[in-house]
Short mmCIF file of C-alpha atoms and ligand atoms in Angstrom, two decimals:
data_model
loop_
_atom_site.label_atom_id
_atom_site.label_comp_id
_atom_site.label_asym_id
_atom_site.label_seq_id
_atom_site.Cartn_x
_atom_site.Cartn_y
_atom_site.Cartn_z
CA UNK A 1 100.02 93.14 108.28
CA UNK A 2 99.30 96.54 110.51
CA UNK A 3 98.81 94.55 113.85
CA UNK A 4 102.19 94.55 115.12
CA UNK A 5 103.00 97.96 113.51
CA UNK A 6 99.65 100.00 115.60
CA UNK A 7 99.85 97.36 118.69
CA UNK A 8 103.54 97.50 119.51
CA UNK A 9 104.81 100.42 116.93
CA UNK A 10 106.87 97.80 114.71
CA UNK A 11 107.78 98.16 111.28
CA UNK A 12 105.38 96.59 108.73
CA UNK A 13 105.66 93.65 107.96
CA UNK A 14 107.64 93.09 104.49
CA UNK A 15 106.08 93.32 101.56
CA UNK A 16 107.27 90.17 99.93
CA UNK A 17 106.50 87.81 103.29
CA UNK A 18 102.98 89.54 102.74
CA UNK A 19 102.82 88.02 99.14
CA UNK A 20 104.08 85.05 99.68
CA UNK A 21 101.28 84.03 101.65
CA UNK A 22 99.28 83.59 98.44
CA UNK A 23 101.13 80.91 97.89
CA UNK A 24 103.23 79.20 101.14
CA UNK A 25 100.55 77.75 103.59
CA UNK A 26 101.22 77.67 107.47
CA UNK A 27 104.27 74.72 107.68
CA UNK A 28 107.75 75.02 109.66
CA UNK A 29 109.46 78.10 109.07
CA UNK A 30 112.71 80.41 109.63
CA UNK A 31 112.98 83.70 109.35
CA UNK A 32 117.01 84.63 108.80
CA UNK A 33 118.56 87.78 110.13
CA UNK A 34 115.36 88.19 111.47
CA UNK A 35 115.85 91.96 113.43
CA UNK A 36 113.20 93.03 115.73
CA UNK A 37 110.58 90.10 114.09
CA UNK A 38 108.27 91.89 112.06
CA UNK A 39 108.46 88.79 109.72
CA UNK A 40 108.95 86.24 111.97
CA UNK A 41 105.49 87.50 114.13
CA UNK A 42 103.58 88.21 111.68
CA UNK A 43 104.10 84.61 110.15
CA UNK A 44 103.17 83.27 113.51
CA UNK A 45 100.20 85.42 113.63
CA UNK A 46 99.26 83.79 110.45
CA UNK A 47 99.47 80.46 111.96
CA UNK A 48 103.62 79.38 110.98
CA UNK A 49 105.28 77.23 113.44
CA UNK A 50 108.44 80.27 113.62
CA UNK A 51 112.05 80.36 114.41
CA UNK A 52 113.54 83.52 114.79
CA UNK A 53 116.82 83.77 114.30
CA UNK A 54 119.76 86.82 113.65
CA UNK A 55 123.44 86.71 115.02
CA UNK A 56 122.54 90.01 116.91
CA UNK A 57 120.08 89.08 120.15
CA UNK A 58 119.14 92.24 121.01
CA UNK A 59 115.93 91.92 119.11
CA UNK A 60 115.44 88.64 120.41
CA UNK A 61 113.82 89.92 124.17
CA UNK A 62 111.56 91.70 122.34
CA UNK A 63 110.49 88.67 119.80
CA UNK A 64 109.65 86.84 123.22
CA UNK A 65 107.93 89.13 124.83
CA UNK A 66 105.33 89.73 122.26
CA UNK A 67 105.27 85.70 121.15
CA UNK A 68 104.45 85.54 124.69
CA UNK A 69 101.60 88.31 125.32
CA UNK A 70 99.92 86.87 122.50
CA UNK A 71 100.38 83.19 122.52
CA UNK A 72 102.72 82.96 119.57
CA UNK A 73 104.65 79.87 118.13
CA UNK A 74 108.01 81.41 117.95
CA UNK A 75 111.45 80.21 118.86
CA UNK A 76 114.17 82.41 119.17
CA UNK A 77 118.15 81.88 118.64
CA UNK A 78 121.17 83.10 118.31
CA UNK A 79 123.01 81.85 114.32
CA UNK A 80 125.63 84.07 112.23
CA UNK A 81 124.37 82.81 108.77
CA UNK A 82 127.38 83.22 107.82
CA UNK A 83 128.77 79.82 109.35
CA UNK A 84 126.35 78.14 106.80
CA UNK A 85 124.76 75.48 109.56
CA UNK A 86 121.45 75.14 109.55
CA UNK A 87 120.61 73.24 112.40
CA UNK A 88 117.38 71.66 111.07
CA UNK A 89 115.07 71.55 108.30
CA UNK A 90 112.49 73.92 107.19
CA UNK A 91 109.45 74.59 104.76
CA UNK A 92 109.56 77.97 104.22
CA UNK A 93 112.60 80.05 104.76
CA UNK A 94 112.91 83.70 104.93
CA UNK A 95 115.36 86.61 104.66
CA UNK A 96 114.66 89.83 103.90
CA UNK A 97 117.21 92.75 103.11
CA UNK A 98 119.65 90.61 105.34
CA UNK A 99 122.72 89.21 102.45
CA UNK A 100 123.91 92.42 102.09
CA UNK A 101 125.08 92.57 105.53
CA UNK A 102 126.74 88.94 105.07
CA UNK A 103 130.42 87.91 104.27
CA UNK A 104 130.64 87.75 99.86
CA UNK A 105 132.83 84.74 99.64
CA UNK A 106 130.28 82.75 102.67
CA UNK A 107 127.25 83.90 100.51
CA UNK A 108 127.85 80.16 98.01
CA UNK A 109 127.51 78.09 101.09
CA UNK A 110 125.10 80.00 102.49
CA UNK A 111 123.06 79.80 99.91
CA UNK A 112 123.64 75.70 99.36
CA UNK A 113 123.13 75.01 102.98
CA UNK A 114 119.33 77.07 102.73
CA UNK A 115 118.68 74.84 99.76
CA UNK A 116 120.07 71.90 101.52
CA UNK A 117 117.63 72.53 104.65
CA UNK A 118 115.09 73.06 102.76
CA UNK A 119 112.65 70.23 102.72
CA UNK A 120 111.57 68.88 99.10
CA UNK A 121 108.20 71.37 97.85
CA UNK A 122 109.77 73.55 100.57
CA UNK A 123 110.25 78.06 99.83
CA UNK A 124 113.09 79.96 99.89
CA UNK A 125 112.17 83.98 99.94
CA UNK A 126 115.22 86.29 99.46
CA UNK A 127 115.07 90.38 99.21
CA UNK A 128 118.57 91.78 99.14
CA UNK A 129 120.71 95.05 97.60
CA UNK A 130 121.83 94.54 94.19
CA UNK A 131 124.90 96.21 92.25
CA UNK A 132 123.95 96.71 88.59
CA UNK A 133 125.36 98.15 85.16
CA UNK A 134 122.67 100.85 85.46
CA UNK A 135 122.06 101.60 89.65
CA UNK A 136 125.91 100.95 90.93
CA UNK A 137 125.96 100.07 94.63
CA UNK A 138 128.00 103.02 96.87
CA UNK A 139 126.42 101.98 99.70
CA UNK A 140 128.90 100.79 102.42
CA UNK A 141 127.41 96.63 101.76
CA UNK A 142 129.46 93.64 102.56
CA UNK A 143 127.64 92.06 99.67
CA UNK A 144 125.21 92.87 96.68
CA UNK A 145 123.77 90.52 93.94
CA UNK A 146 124.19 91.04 90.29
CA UNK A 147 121.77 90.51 87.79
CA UNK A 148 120.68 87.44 87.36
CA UNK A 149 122.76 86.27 90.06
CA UNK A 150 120.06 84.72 92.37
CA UNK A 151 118.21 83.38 89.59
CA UNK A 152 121.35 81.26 88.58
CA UNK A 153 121.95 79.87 92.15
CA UNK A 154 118.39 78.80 92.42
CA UNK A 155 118.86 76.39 88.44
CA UNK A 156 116.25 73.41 89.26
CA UNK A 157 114.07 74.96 91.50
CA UNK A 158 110.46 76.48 90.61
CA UNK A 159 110.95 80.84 90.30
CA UNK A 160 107.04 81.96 91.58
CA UNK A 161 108.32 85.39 91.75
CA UNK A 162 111.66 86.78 90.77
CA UNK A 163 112.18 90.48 89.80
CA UNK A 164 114.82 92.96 90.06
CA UNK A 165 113.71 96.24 90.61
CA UNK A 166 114.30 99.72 91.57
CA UNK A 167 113.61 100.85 94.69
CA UNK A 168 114.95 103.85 97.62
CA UNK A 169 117.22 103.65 100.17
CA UNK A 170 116.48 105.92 103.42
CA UNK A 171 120.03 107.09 102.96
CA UNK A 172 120.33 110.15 100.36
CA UNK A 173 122.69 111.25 97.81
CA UNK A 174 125.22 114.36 97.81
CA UNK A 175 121.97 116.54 96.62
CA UNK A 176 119.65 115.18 99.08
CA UNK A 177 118.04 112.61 96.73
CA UNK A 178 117.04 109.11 98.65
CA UNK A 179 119.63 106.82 96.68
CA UNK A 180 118.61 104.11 94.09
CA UNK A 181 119.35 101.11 94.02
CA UNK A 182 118.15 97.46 92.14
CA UNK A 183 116.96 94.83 94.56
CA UNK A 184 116.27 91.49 94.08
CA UNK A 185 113.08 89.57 95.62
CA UNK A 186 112.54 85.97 94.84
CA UNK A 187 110.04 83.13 96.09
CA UNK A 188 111.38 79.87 95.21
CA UNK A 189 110.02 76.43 95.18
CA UNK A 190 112.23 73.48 95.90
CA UNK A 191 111.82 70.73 93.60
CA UNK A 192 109.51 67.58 95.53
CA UNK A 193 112.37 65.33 94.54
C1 SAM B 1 118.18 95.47 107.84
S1 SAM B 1 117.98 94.28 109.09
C2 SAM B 1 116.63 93.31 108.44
C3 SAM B 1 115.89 92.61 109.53
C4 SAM B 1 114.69 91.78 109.06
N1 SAM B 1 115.06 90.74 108.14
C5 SAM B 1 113.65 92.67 108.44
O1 SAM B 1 113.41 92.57 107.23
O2 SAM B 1 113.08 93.48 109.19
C6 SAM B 1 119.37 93.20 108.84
C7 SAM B 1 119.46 92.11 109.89
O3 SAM B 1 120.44 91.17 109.50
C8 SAM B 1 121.09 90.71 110.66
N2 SAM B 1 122.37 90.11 110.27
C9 SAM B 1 123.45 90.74 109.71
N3 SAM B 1 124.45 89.86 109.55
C10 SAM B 1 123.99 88.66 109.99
C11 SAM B 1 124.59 87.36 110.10
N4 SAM B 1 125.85 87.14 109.72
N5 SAM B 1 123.84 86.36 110.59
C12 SAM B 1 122.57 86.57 111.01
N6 SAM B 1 121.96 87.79 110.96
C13 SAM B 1 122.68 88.81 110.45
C14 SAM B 1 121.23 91.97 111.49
O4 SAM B 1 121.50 91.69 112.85
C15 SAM B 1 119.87 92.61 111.27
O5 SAM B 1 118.94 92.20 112.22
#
């Protein structure tokens, strides 16, 4: 988890990619919105065949050189998830504090065309802002979840991990105070048929 944050000074690796290797096992996998790749390498570190993918390249140079320097699996490319066109199928899909950056009335077929690419026995992991009865969303998001919502788009498929909890923005409040806000992480398992 620390290798890419003390070898090349990246972020750490999220926490719920981390977990989710207790239960998704090296297979084909995309890592949405993907930044500057601390998911994506890290995931080819731990032996994923990777695509990296975010609608913003600049991250991408970066991605390449380090797949490179250390004889990574990684693709890179170029894909506004908000067109909903998943090129391919894939085992294990990822996307991490990316939907709240993503166009609200897309986020349906979005969400359908991940499921849709996903192959049967296949993951979907999701970590995004919510907006909640008791921690409102001010923050500036495109979109935000509300409760239950993921849960109910993801009807049929096995929940491994699904919570909504509270957790700290970097941004703070009026007084100073980091804000609050819910967020949603969930591993899902697509049904084998
Ligand atoms: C907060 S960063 C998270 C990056 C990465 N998932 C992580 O956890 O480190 C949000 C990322 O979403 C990407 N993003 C925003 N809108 C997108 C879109 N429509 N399609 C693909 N990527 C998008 C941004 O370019 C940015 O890299």
């Amino acid at each position: 988890m620390a290798y890419f944050q003390q070898k090349y000074g990246m972020t750490a690796t999220h926490s719920a990619v981390v977990a989710a290797m207790d239960t998704v096992k090296p297979c084909k996998a995309i890592d949405l919105g993907c930044g500057q790749g601390r998911n994506a390498l890290f995931l080819a570190l731990k032996g994923f065949d990777v695509t990296a993918s975010d609608y913003n390249p600049s991250g991408m140079r970066v991605i390449e050189d380090i797949a490179e320097a250390e004889d990574l699996a990684i693709r890179t490319e170029t894909y506004d998830m908000n067109v909903a066109a998943i090129g391919e199928n894939y085992d294990f899909m990822v996307a991490t504090v990316v939907f709240m950056f993503l166009m609200k009335e897309r986020v349906p077929s979005i969400i359908a065309n991940m499921q849709e690419r996903t192959n049967p026995g296949g993951y979907n992991l999701i970590v995004s802002a919510m907006d909640t009865a008791d921690y409102p969303c001010h923050m500036p998001f495109s979109f935000t979840f509300k409760e239950n919502e993921l849960k109910n788009y993801y009807a049929g498929w096995t929940l491994i991990d699904y919570k909504e909890e509270i957790g700290s923005m970097h941004a703070r409040d009026a007084n100073g105070n980091p804000i609050q806000l819910r967020f949603v992480t969930m591993l899902a398992q697509k049904p084998m048929s």
